[in-house]
Short mmCIF file of C-alpha atoms in Angstrom, two decimals:
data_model
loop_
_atom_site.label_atom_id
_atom_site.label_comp_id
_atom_site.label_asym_id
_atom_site.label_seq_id
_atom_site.Cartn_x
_atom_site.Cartn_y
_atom_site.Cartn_z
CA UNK A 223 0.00 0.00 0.00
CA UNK A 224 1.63 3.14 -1.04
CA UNK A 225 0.64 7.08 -1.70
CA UNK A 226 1.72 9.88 -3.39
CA UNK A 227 0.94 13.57 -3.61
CA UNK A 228 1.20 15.20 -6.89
CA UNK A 229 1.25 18.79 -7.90
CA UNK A 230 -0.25 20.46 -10.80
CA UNK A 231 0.93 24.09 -11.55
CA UNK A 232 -1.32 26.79 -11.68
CA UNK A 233 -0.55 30.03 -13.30
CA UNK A 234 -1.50 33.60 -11.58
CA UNK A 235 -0.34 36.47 -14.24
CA UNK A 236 3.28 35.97 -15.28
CA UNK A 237 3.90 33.56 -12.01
CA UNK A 238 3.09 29.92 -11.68
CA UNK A 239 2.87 28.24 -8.41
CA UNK A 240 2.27 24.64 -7.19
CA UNK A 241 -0.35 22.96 -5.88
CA UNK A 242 -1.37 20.08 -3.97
CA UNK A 243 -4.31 18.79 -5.28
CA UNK A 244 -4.15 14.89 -6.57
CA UNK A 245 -3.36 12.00 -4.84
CA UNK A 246 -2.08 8.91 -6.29
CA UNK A 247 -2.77 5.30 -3.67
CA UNK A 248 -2.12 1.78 -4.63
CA UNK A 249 -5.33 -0.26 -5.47
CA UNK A 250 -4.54 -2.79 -3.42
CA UNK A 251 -5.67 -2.95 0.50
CA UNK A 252 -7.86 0.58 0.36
CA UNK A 253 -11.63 0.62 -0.43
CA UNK A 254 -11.81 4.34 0.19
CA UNK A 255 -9.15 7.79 -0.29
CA UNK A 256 -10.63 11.41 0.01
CA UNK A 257 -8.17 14.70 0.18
CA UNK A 258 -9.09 18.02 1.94
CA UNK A 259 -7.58 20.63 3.10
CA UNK A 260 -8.34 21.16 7.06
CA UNK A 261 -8.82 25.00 8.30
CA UNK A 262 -6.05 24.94 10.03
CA UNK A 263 -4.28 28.50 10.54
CA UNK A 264 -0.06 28.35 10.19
CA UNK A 265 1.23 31.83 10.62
CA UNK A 266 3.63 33.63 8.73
CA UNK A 267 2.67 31.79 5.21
CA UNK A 268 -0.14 31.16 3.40
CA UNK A 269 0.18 27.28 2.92
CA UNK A 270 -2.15 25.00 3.76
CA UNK A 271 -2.15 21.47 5.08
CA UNK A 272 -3.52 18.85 3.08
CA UNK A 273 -4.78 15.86 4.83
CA UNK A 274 -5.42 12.13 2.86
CA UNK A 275 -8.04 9.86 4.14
CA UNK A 276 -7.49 6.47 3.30
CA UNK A 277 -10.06 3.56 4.18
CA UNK A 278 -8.56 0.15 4.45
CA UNK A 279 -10.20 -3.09 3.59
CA UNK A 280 -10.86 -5.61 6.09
CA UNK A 281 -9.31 -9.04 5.52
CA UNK A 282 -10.92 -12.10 3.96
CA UNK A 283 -13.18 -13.85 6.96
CA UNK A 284 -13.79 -10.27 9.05
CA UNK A 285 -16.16 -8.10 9.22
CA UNK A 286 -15.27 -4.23 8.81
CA UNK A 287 -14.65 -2.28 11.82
CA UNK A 288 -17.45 0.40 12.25
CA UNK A 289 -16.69 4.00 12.57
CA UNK A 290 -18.77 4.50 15.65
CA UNK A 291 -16.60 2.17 17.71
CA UNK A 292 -13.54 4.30 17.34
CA UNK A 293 -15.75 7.58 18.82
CA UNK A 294 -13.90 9.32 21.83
CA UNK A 295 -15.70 8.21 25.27
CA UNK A 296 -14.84 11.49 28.00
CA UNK A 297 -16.69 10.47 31.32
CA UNK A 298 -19.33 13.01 32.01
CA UNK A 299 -18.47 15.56 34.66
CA UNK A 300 -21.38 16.26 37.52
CA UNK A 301 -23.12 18.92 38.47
CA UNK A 302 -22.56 21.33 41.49
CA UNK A 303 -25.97 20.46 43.46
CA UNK A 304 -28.00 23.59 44.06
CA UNK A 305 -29.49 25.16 47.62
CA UNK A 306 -31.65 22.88 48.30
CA UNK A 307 -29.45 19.79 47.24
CA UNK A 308 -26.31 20.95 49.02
CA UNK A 309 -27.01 18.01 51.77
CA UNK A 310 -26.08 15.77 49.32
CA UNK A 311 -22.10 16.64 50.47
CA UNK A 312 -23.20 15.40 54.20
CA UNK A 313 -24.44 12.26 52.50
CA UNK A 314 -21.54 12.03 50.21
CA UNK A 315 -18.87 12.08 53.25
CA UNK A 316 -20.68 9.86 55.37
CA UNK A 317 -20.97 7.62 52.73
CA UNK A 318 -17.37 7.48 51.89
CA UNK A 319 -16.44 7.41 55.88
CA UNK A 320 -18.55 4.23 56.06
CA UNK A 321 -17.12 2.32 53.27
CA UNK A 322 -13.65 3.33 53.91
CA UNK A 323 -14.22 1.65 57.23
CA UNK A 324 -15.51 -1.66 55.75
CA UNK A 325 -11.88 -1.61 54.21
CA UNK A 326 -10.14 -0.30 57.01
CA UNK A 327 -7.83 -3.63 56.91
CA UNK A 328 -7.05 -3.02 53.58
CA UNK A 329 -6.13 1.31 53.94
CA UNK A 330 -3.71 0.25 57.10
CA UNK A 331 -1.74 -1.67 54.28
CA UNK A 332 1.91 0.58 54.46
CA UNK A 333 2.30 1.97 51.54
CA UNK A 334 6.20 0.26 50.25
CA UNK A 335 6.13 -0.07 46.51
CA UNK A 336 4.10 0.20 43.73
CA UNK A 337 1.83 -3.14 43.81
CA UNK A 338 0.64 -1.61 47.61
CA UNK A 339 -0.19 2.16 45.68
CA UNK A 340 -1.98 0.79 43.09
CA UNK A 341 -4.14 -1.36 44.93
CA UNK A 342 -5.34 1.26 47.44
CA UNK A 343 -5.39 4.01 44.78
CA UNK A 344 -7.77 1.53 42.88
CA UNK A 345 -10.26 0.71 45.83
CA UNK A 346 -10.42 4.52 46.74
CA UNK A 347 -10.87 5.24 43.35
CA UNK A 348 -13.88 3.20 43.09
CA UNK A 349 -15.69 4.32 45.94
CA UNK A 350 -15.43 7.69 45.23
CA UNK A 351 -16.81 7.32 41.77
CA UNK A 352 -19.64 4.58 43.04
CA UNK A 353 -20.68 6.88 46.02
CA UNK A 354 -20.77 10.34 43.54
CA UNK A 355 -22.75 8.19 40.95
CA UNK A 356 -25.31 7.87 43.73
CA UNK A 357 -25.77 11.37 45.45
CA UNK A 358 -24.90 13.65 42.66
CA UNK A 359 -25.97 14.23 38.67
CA UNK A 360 -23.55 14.09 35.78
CA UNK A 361 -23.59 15.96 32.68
CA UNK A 362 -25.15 13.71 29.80
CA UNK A 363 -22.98 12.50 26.90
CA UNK A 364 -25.33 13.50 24.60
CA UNK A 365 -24.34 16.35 21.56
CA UNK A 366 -25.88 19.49 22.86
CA UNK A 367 -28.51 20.69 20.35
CA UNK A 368 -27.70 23.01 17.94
CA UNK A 369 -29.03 26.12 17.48
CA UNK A 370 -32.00 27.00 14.83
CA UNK A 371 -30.44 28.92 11.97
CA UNK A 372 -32.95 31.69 11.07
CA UNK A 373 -33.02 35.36 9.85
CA UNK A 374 -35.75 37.15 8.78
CA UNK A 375 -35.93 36.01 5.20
CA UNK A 376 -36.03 32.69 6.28
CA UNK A 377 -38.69 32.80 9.11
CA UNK A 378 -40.74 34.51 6.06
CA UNK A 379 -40.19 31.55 3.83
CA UNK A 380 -41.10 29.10 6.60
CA UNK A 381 -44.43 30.79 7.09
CA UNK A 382 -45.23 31.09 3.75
CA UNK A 383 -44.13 27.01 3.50
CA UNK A 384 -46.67 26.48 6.38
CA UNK A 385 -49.72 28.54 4.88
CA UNK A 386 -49.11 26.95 1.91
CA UNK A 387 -48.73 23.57 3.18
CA UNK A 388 -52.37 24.15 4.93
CA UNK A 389 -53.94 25.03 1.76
CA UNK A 390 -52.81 21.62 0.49
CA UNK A 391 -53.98 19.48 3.61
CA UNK A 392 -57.08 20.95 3.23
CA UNK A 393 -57.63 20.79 -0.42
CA UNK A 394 -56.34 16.95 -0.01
CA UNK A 395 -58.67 15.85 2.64
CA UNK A 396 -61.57 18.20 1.11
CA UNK A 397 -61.70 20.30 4.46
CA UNK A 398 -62.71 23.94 4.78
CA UNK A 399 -59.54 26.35 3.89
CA UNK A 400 -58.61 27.10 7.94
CA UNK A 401 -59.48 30.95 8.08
CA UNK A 402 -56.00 32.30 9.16
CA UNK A 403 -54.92 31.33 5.25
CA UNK A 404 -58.05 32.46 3.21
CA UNK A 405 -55.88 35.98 2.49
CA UNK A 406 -53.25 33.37 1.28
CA UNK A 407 -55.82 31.36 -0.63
CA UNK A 408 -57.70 33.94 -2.87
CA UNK A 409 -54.24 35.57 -3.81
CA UNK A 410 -52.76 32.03 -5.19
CA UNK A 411 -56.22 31.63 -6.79
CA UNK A 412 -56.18 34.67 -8.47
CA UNK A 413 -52.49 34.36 -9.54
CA UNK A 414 -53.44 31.31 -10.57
CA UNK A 415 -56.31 31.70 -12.78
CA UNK A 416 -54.21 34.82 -14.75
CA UNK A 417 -51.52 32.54 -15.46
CA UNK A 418 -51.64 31.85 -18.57
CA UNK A 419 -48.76 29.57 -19.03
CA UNK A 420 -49.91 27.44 -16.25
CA UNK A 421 -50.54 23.35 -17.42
CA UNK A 422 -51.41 21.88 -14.47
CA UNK A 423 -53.63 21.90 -11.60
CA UNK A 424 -54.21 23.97 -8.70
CA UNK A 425 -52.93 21.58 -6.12
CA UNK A 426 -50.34 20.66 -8.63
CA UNK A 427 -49.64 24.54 -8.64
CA UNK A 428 -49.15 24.64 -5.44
CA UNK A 429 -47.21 21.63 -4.75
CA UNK A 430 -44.76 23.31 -7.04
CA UNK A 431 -44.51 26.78 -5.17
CA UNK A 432 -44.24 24.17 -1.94
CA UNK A 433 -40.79 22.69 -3.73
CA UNK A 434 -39.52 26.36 -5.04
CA UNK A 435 -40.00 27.66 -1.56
CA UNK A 436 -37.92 25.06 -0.03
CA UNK A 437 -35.05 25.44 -2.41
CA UNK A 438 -35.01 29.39 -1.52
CA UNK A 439 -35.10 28.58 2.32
CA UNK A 440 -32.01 25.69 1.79
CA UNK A 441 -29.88 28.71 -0.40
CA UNK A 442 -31.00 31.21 2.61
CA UNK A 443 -29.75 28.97 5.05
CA UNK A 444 -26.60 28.32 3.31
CA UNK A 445 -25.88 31.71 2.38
CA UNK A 446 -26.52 32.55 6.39
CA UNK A 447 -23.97 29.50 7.59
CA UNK A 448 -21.05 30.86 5.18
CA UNK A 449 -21.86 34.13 6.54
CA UNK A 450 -21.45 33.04 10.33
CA UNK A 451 -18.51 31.30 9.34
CA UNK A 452 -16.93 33.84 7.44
CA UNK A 453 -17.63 36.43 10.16
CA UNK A 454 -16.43 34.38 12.97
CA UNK A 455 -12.98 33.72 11.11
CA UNK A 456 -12.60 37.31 10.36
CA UNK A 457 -13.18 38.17 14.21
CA UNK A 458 -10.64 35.23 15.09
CA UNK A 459 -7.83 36.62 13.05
CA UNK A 460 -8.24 40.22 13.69
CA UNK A 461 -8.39 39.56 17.10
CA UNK A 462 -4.69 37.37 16.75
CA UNK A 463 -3.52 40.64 14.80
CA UNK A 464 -4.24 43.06 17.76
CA UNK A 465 -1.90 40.51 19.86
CA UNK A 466 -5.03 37.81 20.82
CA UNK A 467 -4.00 34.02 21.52
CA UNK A 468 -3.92 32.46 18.94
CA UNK A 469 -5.13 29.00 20.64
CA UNK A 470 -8.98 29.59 19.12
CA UNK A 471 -7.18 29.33 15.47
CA UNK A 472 -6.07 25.80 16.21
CA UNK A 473 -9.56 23.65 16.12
CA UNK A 474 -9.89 20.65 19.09
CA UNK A 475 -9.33 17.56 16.81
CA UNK A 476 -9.16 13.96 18.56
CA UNK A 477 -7.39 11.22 16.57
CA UNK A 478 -8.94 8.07 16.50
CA UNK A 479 -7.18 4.97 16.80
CA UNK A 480 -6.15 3.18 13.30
CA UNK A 481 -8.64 0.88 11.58
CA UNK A 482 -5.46 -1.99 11.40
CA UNK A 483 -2.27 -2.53 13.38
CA UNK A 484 0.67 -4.54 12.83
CA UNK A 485 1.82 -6.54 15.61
CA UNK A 486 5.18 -8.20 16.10
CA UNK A 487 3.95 -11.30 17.11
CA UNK A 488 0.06 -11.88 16.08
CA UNK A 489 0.39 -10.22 12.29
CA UNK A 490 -2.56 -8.00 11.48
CA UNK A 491 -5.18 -6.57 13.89
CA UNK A 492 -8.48 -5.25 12.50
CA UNK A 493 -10.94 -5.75 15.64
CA UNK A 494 -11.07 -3.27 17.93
CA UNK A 495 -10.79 -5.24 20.81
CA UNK A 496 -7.38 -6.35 19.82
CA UNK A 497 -6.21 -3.01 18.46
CA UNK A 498 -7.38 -1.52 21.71
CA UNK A 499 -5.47 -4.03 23.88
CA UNK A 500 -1.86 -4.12 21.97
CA UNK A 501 -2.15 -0.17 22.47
CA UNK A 502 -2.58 -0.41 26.21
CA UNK A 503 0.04 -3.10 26.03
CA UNK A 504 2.45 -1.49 24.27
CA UNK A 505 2.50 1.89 26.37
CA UNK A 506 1.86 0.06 29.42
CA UNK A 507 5.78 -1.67 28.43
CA UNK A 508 6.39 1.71 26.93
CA UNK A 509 6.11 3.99 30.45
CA UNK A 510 6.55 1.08 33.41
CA UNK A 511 8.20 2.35 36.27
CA UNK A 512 11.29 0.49 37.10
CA UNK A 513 11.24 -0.58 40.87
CA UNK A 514 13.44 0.72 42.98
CA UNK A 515 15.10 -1.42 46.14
CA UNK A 516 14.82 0.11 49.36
CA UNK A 517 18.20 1.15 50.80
CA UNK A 518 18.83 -0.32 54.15
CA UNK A 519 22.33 1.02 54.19
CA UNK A 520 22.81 4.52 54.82
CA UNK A 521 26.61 5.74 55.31
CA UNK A 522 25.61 9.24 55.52
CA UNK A 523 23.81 8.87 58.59
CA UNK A 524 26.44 7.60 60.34
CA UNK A 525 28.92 10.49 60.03
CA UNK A 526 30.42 12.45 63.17
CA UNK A 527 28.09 15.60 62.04
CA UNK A 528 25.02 13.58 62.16
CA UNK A 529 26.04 12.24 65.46
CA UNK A 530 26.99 15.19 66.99
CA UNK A 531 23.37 16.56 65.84
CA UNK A 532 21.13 13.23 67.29
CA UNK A 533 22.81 13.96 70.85
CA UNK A 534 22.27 17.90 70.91
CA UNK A 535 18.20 16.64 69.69
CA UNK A 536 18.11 14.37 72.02
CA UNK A 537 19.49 16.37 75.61
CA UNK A 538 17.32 19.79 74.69
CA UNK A 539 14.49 18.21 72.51
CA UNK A 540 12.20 20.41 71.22
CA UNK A 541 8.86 20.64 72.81
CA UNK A 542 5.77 21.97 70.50
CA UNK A 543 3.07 23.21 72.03
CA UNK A 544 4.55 24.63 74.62
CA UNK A 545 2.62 24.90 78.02
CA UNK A 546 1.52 28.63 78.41
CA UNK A 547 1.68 29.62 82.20
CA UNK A 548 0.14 32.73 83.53
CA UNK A 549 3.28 34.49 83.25
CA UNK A 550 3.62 34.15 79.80
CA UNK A 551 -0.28 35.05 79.41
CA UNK A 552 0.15 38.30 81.65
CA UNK A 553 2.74 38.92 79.28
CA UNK A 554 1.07 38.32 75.66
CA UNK A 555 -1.70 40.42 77.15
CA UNK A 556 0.06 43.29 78.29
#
């Protein structure tokens, strides 16, 4: 499996430049390429990154990994509880005092090396989360909704859409025409009947206003997106101009992990399951602490300095709190 990038020059008045725009894969191993070029903002230059998608096939005998299992899982974050649900902190540490003492055998453990850590770290761990999942609420993992886009053309088009969709219930199910779109009704009637180019029939008539009015509201609402966009990149980059960050030009991108991975030992992994698990192996190997052996011998502590400083400790040792005897009160207070 191979690919290349090729260039085609383009000419701008007596200079020529090149650009990126094909992109050559083998035919073997990939059911799907695309090439785009990601709005990503590199200062000082006006290149642009190009970015090529390749799809791989699965292997004979498995069944193509879905896109869906390769989404990003964050764990949802709760809420701060409100006046009235503030006891829910009370009930939260009292929770956590009682089953920390139903492991009380196991949080004496000294902690000595790493096994010791990660075994308290991981029963701690889930309590915490067990006992928050029952006294507090967490953020839902759902997309937030996204937000109607509308002007004032386009709420005009929509109501127009409605009346007109009305008109052509009514005339369907031969109801009355409802009174809030007779105005509506007469006007298409008479524009209608002084048509003279007009083939078809009145509902047909107004079936096809129906369609042209959606095609205007679809252009609307694509002329108002490019205009949001186009706004909102002008306001990023004049704000990195008067000396802004320039973090907000960088857009949050997750990488997923690869549809196939080539292990050492097991060849070609396309399920997920494995993919997942040789990751997790490999870093695990990848960023293991080394243990360290606990030094019994200690030379330094055994030099005449050190002993000198144990036997001054240990004839004037150094008392804290100190009693406080009337003395000393009469004289803080006066």
């Amino acid at each position: 499996m191979s690919s290349t990038l090729l260039s085609q020059p383009t000419h701008i008045g007596m200079q020529s430049s090149a650009t990126l725009d094909h992109a050559c894969v083998s035919p073997s191993g990939i059911l799907e390429a695309a090439i785009s070029s990601p709005h990503l903002f590199i200062p000082y230059t006006d290149h642009r990154i190009i970015c090529l998608t390749l799809l791989l096939l699965s292997p004979s005998g498995k069944n193509a990994i879905e896109l869906s299992c390769f989404n990003p899982f964050f764990p949802p974050h709760p809420y701060y509880p409100i006046g009235k649900d503030k006891y829910h902190f009370q009930l939260f540490s009292e929770q956590i005092a009682a089953s920390i003492s139903n492991y009380s055998s196991v949080y004496d453990i000294m902690v000595s090396d790493d096994y010791s850590f990660q075994l308290i770290y991981e029963l701690f761990s889930s309590q915490l989360q067990k006992v928050a999942d029952e006294n507090f609420k967490f953020r839902s993992a759902d997309k937030p909704k996204t937000r109607k886009i509308t002007n004032s053309t386009i709420s005009l088009i929509c109501r127009e859409n409605r009346v007109i969709n009305h008109i052509i219930s009514a005339l369907r199910q031969q109801l009355p025409i409802p009174p809030s779109c007779q105005l509506s009704f007469r006007q298409l009637q008479w524009t209608f009947l002084h048509d003279s180019f007009h083939t078809t029939s009145f509902l047909a008539y107004l079936c096809l206003i129906r369609r042209s009015l959606n095609k205007l509201c679809f252009r609307e609402q694509e002329a108002k997106l490019n205009h949001q966009s186009q706004s909102h990149e002008t306001q990023a980059f004049n704000a990195v101009l008067k000396g802004a960050s320039s973090t907000w030009l960088y857009p949050i991108s997750y990488i997923t992990p690869p549809r196939a991975l080539s292990h050492p030992s097991q060849g070609i992994l396309t399920d997920p399951d494995q993919i997942k698990t040789a990751t997790v192996d490999y870093f695990t190997q990848l960023y293991a602490r080394t243990p360290h052996e606990s030094v019994t011998n200690k030379p330094w502590l055994n030099t005449p300095a050190i002993h000198q400083i144990r036997q001054t400790v240990t004839n004037d040792p150094f008392l804290w709190p100190k009693e406080l005897t009337l003395s000393d009160l009469h004289f803080l207070l006066c």
